[in-house]
PDB file of C-alpha atoms in Angstrom:
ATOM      1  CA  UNK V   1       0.000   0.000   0.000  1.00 57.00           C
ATOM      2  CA  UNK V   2       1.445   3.680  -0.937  1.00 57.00           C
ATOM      3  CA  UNK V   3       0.434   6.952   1.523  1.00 68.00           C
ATOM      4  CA  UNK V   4       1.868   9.950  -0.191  1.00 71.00           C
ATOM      5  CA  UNK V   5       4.871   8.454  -1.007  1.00 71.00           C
ATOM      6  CA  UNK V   6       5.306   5.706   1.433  1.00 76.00           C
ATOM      7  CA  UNK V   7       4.788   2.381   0.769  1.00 79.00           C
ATOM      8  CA  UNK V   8       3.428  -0.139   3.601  1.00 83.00           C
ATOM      9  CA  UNK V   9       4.469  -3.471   3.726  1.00 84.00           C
ATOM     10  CA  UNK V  10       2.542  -5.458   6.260  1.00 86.00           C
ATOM     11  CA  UNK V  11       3.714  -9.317   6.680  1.00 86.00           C
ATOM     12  CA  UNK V  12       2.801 -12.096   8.437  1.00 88.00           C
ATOM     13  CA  UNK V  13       5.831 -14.384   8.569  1.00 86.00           C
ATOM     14  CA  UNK V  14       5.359 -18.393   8.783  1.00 84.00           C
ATOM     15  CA  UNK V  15       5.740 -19.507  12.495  1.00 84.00           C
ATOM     16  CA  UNK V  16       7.288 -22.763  13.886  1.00 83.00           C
ATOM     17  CA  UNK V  17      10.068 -24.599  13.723  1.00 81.00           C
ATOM     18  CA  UNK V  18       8.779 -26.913  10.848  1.00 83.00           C
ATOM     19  CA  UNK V  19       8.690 -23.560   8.543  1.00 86.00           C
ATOM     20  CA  UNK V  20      11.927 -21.974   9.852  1.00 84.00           C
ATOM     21  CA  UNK V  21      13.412 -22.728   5.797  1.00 88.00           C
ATOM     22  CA  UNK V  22      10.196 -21.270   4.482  1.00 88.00           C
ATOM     23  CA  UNK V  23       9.953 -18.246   7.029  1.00 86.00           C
ATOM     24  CA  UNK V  24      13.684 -17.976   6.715  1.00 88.00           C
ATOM     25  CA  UNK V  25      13.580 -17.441   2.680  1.00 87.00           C
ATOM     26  CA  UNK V  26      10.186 -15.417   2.626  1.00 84.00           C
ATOM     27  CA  UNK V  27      12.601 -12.759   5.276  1.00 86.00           C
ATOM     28  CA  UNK V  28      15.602 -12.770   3.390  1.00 86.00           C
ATOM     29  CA  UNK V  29      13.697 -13.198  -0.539  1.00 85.00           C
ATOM     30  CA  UNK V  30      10.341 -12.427  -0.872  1.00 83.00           C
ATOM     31  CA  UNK V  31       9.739  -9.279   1.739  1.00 81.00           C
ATOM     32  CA  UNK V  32      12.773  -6.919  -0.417  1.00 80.00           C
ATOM     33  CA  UNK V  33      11.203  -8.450  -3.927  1.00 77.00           C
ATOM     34  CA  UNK V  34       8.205  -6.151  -2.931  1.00 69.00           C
ATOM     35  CA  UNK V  35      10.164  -3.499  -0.780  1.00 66.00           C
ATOM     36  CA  UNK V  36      10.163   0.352  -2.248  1.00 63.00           C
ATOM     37  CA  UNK V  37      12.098   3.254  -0.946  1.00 62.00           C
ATOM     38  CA  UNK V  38      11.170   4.781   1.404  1.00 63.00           C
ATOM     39  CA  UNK V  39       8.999   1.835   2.926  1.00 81.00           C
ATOM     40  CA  UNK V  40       7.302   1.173   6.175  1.00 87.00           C
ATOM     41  CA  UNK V  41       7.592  -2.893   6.789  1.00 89.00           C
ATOM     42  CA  UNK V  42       5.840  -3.878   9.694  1.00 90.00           C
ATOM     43  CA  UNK V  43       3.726  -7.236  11.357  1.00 91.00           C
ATOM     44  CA  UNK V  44       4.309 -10.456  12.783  1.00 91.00           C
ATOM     45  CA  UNK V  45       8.190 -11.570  11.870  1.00 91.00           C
ATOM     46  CA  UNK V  46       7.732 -14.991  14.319  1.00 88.00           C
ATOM     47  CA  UNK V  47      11.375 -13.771  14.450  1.00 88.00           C
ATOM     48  CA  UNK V  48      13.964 -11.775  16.499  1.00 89.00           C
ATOM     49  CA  UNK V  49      16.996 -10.100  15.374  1.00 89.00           C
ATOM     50  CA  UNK V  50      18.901  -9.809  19.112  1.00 88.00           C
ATOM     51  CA  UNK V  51      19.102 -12.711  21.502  1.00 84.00           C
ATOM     52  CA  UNK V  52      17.621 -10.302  24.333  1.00 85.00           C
ATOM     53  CA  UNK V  53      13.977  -9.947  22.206  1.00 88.00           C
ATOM     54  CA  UNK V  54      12.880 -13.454  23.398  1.00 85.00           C
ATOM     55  CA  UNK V  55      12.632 -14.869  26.766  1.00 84.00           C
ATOM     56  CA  UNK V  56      12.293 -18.378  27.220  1.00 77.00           C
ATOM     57  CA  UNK V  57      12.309 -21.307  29.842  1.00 66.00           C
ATOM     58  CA  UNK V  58      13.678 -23.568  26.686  1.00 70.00           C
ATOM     59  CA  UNK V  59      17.210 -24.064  26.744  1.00 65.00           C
ATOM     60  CA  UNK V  60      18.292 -23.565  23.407  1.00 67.00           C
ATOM     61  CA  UNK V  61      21.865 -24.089  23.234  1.00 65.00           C
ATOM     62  CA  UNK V  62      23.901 -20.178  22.441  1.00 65.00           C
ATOM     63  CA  UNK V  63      24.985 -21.176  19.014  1.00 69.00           C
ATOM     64  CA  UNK V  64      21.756 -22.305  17.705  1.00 71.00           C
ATOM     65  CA  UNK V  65      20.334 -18.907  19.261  1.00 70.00           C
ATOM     66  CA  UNK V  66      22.404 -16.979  17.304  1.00 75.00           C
ATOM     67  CA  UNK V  67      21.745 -19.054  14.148  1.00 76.00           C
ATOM     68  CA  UNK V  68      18.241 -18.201  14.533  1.00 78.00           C
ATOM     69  CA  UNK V  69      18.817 -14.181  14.203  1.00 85.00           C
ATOM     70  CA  UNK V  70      20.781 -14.404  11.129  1.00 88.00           C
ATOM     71  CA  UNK V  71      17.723 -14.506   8.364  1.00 89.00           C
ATOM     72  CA  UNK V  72      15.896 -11.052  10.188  1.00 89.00           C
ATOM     73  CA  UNK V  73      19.548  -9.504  10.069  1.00 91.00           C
ATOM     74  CA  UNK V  74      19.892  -9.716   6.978  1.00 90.00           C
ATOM     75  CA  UNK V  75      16.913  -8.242   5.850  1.00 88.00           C
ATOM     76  CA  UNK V  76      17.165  -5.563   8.309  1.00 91.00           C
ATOM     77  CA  UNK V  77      20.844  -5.256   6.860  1.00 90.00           C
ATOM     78  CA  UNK V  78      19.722  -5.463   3.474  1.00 88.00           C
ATOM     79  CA  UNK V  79      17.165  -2.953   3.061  1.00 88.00           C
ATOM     80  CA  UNK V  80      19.618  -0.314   5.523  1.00 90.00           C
ATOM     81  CA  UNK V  81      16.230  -0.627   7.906  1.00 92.00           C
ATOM     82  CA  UNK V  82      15.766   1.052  11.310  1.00 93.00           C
ATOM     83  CA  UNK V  83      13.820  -0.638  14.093  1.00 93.00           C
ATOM     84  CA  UNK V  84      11.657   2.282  15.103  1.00 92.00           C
ATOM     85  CA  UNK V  85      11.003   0.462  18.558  1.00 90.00           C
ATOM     86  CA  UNK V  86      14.618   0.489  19.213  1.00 92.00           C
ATOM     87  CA  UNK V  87      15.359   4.424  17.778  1.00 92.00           C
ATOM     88  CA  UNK V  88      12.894   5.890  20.184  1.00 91.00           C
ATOM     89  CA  UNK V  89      12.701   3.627  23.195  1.00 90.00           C
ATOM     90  CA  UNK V  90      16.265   1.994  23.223  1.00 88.00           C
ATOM     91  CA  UNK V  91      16.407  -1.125  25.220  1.00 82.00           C
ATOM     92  CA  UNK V  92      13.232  -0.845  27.220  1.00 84.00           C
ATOM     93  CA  UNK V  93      11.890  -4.310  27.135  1.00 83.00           C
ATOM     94  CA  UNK V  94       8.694  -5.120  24.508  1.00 86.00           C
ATOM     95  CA  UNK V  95       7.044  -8.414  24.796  1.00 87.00           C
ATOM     96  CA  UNK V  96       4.713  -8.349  21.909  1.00 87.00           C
ATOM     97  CA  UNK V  97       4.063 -11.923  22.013  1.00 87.00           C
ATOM     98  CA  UNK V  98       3.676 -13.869  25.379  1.00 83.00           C
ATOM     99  CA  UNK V  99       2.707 -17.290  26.508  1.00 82.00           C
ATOM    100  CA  UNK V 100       3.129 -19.337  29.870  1.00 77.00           C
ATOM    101  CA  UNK V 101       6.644 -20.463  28.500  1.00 80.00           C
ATOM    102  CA  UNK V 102       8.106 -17.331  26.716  1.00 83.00           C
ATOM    103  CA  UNK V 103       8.128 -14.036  25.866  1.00 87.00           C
ATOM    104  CA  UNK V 104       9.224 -12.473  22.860  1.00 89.00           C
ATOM    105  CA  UNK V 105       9.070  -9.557  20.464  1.00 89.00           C
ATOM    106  CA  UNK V 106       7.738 -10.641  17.270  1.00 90.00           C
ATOM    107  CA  UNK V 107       5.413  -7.738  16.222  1.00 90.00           C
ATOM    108  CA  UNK V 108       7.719  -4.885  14.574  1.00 92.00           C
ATOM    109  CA  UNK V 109       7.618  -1.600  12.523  1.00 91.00           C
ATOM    110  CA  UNK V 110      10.866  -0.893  10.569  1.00 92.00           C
ATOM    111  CA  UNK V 111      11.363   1.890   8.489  1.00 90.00           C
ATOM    112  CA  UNK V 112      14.186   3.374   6.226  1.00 88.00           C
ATOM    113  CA  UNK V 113      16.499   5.699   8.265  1.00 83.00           C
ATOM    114  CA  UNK V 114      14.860   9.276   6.681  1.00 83.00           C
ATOM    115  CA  UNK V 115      11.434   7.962   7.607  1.00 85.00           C
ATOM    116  CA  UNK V 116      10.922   9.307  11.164  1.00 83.00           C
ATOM    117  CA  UNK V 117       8.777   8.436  14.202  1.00 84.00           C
ATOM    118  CA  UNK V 118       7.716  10.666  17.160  1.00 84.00           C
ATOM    119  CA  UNK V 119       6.349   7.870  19.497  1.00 84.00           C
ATOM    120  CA  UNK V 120       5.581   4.552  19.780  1.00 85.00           C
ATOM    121  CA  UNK V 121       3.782   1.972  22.529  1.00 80.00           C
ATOM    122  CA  UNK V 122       2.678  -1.433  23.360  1.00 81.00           C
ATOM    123  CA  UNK V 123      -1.238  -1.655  22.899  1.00 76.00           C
ATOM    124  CA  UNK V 124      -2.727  -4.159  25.765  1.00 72.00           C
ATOM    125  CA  UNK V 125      -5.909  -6.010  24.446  1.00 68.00           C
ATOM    126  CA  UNK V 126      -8.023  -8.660  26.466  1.00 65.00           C
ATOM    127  CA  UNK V 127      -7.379 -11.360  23.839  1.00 65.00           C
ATOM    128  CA  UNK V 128      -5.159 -13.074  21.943  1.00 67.00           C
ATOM    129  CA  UNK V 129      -1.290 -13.550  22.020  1.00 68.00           C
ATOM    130  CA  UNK V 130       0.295 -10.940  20.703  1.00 71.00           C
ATOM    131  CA  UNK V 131      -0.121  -6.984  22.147  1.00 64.00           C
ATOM    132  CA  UNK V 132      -0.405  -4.250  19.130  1.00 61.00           C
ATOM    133  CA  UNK V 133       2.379  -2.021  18.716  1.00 66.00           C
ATOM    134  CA  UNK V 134       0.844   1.717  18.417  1.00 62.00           C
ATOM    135  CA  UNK V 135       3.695   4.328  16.360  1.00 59.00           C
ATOM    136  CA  UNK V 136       3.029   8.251  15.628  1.00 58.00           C
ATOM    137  CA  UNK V 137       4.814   9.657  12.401  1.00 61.00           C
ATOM    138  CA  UNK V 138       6.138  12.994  12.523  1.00 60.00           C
ATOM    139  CA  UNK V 139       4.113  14.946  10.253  1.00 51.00           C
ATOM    140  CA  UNK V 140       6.125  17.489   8.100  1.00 54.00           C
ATOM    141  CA  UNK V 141       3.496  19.931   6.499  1.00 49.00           C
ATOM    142  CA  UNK V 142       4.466  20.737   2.536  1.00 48.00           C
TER     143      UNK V 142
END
């Protein structure tokens, strides 16, 4: 979708570990075959890009945990993305996905470095997994 300039990309990436090669080539493949300067990509990754975005009571052992960052890195990396959740609130926690074993930060708005943010927040709602993430764009009159 294009706003006056900006194009949205919402996604939905697979989840689970029996599509980690599918969600794994739709992150690093498919999402910057449709990306367009300067885009807005945003949704449900079912991924994390920093080992401290997911709490869990699995032990997954360190180098498999850092295996499992690489594919979001890379499009992040890629596309020269910014995560606006870390360029305005820096490393206060956001669990946008919780169950009774883990916690983890799944949901995400990224942006292209000259597209700019003035706030965003966590969204609590009674149901479902995952908490909205809520982000105000600066507006710059013409």
């Amino acid at each position: 979708m294009e706003v006056k300039g900006l194009a949205f990309v919402c996604i939905y990436a697979p989840s689970g570990d029996q599509n980690k090669s599918y969600r794994d080539s739709f992150l690093r493949q498919t999402i910057p075959a449709y990306d367009k300067a300067p885009a807005i990509i945003l949704g449900d990754f079912n991924a994390v890009d920093e080992i401290d975005d997911r709490k869990s009571s699995n032990t997954t052992p360190p180098k498999l945990r850092l295996a499992l960052l690489e594919p979001l890195r890379d499009l992040v990396k890629a596309l020269s993305l910014t995560d606006v959740w870390r360029e305005i609130r820096k490393n206060e926690p956001c669990w946008t996905y919780n169950c009774a074993a883990s916690q983890a930060r799944l949901d995400r708005i990224y942006c292209h470095h000259h597209v700019k943010f003035s706030d965003i927040h966590l969204h609590d709602l009674p149901l479902g997994d995952h908490r909205p993430i809520v982000e105000y764009k600066q507006h710059h009159p013409s």
